[in-house]
CSV table of C-alpha atoms in Angstrom, one decimal:
chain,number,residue,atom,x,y,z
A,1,UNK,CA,128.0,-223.4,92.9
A,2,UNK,CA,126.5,-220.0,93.2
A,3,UNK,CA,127.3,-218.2,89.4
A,4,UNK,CA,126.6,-214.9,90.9
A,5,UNK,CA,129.1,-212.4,93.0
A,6,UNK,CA,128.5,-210.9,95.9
A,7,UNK,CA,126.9,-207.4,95.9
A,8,UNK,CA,129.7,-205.7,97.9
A,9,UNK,CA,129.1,-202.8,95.6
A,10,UNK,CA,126.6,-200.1,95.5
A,11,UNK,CA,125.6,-197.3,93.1
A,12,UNK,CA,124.0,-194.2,93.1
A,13,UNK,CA,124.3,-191.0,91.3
A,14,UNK,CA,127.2,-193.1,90.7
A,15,UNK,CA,127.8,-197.0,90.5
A,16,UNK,CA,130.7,-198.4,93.0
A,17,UNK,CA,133.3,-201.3,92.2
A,18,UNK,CA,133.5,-204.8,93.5
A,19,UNK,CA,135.5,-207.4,92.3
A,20,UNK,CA,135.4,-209.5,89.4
A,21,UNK,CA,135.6,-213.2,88.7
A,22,UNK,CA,137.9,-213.7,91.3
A,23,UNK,CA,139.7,-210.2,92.0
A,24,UNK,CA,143.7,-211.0,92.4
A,25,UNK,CA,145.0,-207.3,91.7
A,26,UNK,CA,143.4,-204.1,92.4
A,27,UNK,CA,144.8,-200.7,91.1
A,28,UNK,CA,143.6,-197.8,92.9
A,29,UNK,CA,144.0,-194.4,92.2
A,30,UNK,CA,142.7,-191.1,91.7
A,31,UNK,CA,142.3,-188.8,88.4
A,32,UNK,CA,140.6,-186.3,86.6
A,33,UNK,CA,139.2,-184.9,90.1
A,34,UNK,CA,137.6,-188.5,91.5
A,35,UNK,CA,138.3,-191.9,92.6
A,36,UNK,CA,138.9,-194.9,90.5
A,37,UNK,CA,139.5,-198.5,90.5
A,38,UNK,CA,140.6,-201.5,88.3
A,39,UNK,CA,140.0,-205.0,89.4
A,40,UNK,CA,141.9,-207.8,87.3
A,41,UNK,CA,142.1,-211.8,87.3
A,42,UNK,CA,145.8,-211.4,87.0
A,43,UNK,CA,148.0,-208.6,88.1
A,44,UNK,CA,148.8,-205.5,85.9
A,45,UNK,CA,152.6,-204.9,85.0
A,46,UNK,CA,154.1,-201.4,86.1
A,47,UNK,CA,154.1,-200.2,82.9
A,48,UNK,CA,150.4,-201.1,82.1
A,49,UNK,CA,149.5,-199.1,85.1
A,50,UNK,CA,152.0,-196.2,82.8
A,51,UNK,CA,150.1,-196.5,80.2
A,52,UNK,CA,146.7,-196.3,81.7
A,53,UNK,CA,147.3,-193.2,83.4
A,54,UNK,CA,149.0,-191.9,80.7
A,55,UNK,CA,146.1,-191.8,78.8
A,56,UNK,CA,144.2,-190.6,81.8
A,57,UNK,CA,146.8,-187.4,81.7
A,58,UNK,CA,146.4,-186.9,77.7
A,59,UNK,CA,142.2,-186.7,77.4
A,60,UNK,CA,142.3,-184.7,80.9
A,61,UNK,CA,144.6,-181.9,78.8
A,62,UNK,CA,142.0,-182.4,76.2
A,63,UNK,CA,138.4,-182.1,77.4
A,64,UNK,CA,139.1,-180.6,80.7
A,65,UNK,CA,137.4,-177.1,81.6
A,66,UNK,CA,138.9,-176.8,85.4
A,67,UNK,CA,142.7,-177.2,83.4
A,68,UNK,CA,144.4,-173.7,82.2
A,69,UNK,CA,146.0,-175.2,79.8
A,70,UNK,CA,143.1,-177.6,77.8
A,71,UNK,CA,141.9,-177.4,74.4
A,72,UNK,CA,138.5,-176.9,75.8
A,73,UNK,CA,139.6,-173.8,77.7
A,74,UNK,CA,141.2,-172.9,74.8
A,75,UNK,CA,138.1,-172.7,72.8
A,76,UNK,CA,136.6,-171.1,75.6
A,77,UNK,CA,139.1,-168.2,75.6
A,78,UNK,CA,138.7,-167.3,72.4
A,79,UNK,CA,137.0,-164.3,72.0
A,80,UNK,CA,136.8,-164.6,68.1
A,81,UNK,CA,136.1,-168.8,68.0
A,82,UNK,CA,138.9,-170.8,65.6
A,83,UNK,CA,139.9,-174.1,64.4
A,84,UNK,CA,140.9,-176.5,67.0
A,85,UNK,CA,141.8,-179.7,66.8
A,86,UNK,CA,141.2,-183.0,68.8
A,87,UNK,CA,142.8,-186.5,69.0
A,88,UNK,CA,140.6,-189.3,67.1
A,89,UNK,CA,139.1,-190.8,70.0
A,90,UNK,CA,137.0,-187.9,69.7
A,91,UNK,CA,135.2,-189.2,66.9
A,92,UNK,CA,133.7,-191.3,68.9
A,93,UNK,CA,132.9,-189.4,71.7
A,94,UNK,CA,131.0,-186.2,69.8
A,95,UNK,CA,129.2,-188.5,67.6
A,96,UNK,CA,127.5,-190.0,70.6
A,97,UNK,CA,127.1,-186.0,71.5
A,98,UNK,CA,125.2,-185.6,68.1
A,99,UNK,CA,122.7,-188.6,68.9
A,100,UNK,CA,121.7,-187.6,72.3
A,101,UNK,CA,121.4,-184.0,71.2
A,102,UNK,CA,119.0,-185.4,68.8
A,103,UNK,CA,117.6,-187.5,71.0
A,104,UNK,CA,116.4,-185.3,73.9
A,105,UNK,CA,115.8,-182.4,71.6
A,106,UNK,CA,118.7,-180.4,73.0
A,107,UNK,CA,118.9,-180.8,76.7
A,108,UNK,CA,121.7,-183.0,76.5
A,109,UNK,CA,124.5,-180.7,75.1
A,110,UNK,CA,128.3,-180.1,75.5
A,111,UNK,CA,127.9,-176.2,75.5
A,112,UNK,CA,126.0,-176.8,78.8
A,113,UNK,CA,129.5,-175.9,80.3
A,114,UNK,CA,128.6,-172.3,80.8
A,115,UNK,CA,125.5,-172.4,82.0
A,116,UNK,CA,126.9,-174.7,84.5
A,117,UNK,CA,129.3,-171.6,85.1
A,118,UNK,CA,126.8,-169.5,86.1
A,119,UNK,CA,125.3,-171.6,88.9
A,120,UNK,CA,128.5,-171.3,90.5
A,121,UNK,CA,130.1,-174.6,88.8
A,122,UNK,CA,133.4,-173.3,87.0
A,123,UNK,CA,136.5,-174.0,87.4
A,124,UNK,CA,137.4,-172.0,90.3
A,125,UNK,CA,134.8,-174.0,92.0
A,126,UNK,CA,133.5,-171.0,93.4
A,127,UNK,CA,130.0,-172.9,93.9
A,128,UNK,CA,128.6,-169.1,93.7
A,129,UNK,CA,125.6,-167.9,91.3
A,130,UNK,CA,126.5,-165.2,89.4
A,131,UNK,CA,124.6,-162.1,90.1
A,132,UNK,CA,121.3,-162.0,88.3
A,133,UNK,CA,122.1,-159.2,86.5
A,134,UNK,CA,124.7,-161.5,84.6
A,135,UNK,CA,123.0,-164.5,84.1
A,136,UNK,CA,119.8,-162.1,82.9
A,137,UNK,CA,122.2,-160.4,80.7
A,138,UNK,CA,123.7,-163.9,79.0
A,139,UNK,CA,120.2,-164.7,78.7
A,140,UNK,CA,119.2,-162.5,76.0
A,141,UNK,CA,122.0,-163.0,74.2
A,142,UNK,CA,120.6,-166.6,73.9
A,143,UNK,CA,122.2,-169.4,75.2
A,144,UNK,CA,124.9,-171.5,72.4
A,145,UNK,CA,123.9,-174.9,71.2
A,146,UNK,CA,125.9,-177.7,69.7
A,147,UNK,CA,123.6,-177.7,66.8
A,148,UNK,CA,124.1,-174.0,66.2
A,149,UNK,CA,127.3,-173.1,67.0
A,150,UNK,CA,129.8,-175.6,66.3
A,151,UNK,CA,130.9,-177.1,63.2
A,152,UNK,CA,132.2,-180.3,62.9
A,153,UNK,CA,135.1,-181.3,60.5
A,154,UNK,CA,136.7,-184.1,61.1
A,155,UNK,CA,138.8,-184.0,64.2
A,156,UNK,CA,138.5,-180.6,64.5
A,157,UNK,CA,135.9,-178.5,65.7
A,158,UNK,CA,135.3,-175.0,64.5
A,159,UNK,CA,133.8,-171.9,66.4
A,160,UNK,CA,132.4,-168.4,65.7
A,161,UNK,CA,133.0,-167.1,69.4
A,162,UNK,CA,133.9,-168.6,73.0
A,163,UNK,CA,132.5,-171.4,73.9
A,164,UNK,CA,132.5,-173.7,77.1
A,165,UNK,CA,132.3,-177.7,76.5
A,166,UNK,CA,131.4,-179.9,79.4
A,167,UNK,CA,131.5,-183.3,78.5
A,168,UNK,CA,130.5,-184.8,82.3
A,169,UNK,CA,127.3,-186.2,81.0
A,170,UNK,CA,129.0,-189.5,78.5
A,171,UNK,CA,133.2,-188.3,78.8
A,172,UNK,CA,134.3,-190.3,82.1
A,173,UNK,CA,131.8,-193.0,80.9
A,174,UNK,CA,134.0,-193.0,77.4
A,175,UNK,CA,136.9,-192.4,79.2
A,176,UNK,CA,136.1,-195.9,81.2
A,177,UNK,CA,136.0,-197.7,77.7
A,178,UNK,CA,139.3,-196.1,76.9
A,179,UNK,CA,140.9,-197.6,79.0
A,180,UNK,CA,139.2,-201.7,78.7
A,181,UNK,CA,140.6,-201.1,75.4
A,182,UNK,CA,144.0,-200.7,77.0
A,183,UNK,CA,143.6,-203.8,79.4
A,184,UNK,CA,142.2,-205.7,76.4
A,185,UNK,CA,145.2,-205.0,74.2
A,186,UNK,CA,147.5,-206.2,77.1
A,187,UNK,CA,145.7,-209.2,77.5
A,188,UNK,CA,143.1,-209.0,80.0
A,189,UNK,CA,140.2,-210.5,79.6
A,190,UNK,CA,138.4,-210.4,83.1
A,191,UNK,CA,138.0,-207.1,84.7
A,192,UNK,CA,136.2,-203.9,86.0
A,193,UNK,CA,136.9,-200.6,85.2
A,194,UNK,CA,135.5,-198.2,87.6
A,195,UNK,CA,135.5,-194.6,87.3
A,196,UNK,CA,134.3,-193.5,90.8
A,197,UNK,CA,130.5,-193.9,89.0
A,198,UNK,CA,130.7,-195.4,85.6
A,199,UNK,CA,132.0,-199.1,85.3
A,200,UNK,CA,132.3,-201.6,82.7
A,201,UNK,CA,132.6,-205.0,83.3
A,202,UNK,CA,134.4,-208.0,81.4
A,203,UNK,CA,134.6,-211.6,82.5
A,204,UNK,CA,132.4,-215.0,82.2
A,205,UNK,CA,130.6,-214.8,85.7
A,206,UNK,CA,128.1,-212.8,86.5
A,207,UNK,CA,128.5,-210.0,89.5
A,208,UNK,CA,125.4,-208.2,91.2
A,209,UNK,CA,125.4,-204.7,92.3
A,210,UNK,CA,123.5,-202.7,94.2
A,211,UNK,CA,121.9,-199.9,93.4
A,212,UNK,CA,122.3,-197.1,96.2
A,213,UNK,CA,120.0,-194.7,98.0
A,214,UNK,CA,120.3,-191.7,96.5
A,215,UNK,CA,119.5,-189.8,100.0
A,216,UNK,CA,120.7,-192.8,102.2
A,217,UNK,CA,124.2,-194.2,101.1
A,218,UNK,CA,123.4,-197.1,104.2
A,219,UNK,CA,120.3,-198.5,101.9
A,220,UNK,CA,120.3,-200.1,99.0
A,221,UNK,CA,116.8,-199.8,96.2
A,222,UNK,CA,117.3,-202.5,94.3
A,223,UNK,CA,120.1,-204.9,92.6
A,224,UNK,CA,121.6,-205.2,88.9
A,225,UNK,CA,123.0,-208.2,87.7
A,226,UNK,CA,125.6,-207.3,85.5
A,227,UNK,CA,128.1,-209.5,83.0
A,228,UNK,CA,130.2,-208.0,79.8
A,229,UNK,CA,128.4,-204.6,80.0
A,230,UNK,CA,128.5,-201.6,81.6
A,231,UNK,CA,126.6,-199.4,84.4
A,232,UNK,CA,126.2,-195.8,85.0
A,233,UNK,CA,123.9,-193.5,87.6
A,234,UNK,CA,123.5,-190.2,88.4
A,235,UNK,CA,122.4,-188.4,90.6
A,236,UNK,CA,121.1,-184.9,91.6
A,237,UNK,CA,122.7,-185.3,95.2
A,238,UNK,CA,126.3,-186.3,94.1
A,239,UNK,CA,127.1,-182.9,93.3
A,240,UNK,CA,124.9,-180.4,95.0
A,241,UNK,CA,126.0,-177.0,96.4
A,242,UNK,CA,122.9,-175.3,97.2
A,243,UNK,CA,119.4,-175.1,97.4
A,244,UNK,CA,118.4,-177.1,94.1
A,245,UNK,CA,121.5,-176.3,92.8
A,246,UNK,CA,123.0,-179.0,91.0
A,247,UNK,CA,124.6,-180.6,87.9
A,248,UNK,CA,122.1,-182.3,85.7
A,249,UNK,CA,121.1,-179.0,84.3
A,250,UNK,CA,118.5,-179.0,81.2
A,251,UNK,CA,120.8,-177.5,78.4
A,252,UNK,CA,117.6,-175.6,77.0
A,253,UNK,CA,116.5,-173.7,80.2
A,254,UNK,CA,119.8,-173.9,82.2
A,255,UNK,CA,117.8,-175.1,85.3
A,256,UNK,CA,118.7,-177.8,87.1
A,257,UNK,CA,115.9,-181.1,86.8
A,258,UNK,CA,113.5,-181.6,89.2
A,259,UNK,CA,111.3,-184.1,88.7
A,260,UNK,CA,114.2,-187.4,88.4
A,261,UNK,CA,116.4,-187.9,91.3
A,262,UNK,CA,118.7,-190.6,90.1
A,263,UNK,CA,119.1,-193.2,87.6
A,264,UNK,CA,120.9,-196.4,86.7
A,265,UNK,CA,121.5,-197.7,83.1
A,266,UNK,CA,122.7,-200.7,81.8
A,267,UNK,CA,124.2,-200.6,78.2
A,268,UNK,CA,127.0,-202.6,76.0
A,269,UNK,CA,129.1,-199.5,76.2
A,270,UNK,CA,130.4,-197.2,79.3
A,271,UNK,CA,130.2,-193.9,77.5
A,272,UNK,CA,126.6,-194.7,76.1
A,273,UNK,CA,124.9,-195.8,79.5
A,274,UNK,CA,126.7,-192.7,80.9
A,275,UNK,CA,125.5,-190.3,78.3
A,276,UNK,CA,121.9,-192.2,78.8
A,277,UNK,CA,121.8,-192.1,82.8
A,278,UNK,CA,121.6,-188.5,82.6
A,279,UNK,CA,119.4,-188.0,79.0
A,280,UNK,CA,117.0,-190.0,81.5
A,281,UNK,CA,116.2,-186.9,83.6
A,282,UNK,CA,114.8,-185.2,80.4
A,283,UNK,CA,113.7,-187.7,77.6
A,284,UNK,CA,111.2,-190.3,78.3
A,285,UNK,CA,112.7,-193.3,78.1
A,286,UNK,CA,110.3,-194.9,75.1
A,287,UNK,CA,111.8,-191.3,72.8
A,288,UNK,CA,115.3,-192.8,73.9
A,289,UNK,CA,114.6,-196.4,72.9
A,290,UNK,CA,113.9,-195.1,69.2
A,291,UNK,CA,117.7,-194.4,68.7
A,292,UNK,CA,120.0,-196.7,71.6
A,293,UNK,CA,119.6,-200.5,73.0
A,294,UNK,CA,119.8,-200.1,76.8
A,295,UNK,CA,118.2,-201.0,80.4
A,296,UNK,CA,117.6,-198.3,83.0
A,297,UNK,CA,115.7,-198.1,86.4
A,298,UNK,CA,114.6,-194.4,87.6
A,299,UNK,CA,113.8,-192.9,90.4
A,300,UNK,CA,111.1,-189.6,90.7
A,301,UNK,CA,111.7,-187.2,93.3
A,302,UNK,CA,108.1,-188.5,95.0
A,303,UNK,CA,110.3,-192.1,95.3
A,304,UNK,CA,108.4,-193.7,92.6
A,305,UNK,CA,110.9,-195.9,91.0
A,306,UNK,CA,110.2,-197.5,87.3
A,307,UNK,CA,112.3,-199.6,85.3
A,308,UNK,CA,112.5,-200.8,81.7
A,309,UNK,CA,111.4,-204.4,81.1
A,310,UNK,CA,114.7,-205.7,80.5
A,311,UNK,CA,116.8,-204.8,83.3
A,312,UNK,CA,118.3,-207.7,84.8
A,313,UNK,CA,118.1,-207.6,88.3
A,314,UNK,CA,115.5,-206.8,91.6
A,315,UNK,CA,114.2,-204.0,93.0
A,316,UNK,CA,113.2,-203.3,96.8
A,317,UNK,CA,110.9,-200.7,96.3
């Protein structure tokens, strides 16, 4: 008997979901401004469904920058900085923040959030520059870094003067783990988490996925065969609103990457791989592999693909 799923699932600048073991319940929904999906062996009660978008709800009101009424807008309102306080899971998440600041020498960075405003990606989604004038002007009053202007103590974080976190590049792939913990505690044992993207997988069998095109959705580059970890991609295409305007912007410079058009990585943990797929379209992979046990294929924007020795899977290309 074939041990290996169908690849009814692609990914690109995002990884898609297909079923696991045998799928017998699916739980679709939509939150935190995407799609997502949970595949189970066994059905989910009513009130685990409660519970996971519960949880969805509470670190949305936490780390989201489009929400009024978020402790990260909060911290971004406030002209004179403060104390504010997060729940534990983010422990967790900023000390993952620390190591791939470390890691990629500062171009992976939570205060990334307003330089992403000035391209036109805030929360109004105006997807409008901002004069040059402004951006000019924001530039010489140098751009805040995670390093420099935060302090961390505990569960809270403390500031000197506004400042805007984005936590897109590892928070949906931590928010993914979030919630296996959830299915886990509730007794599942065979499923996939998806977050429209980032998806972790749990179960004896082996699935395979493919890894999409990230200019052709209809093509496939290669396949990753994938049991009791997680995937993640990004992509330069998945959320583009002008010419070379996109979201996998270099913290350092503010300009959006160039030379990487997607990647895929493979890693025990959701939030890791997702922090990782997008470290990938700064750091070389070899700096990476000095600090995090992972597997990645990349694509250049010439369509050279290269991959690390150890993914587990084919590519076409």
């Amino acid at each position: 008997m074939n041990d290996v799923e169908p690849a009814t699932a692609k990914a690109s600048g995002q990884a898609a979901p297909f079923g696991p073991e045998p799928r017998t319940d699916r739980f679709v929904f939509e939150a935190i401004g995407t799609d997502w999906q949970i595949d189970t062996d066994k059905p989910m009660s009513d009130g685990l469904r409660t519970h996971v978008l519960d949880r969805i709800r509470q670190f949305d009101a936490t780390y989201s920058r489009f929400r009024a009424d978020s402790t990260v807008t909060r911290i971004a309102a406030a002209r004179d900085g403060g104390r504010f306080e997060f729940p534990e899971d983010s422990l967790r998440l900023f000390d993952l923040y620390d190591r791939l600041y470390t890691a990629t020498e500062g171009a992976v960075d939570p205060l990334v959030g307003r330089q992403l405003e000035l391209l036109g990606y805030d929360p109004a989604y105006s997807l409008t520059p901002a004069p040059d004038e402004v951006r000019a002007a924001e530039r010489s009053r140098g751009h805040a870094s995670w390093a420099a202007d935060v302090v961390r103590d505990g569960t809270t974080l403390v500031t000197q003067r506004p400042l805007v976190i984005d936590v897109g590049a590892a928070g949906k792939g931590y928010l993914v783990d979030l919630l296996a913990a959830i299915l886990r505690e509730a007794g599942h044992t065979r499923f996939v988490v998806d977050g429209s993207g980032d998806l972790l997988h749990a179960g004896e069998r082996t699935v395979r996925i493919g890894l999409e095109h990230p200019f052709d959705p209809r093509q496939v580059i290669g396949v990753s065969r994938l049991r009791n970890q997680a995937l993640c991609a990004s992509g330069v295409t998945r959320r583009a609103w002008g010419d070379g305007l996109h979201h996998m912007l270099d913290a350092r410079t503010g300009v959006p990457v160039e030379g990487v058009v997607a990647t895929w990585v493979v890693a025990d943990e959701t939030a890791l791989a997702d922090g990782l797929a997008t470290a990938l379209f700064f750091t070389a992979a070899q700096r990476l592999a000095e600090t995090f046990r992972f597997a990645y294929v990349r694509m250049h924007a010439d369509g050279r693909v290269d991959r690390s020795s150890d993914f587990t899977g084919e590519l076409f290309t």
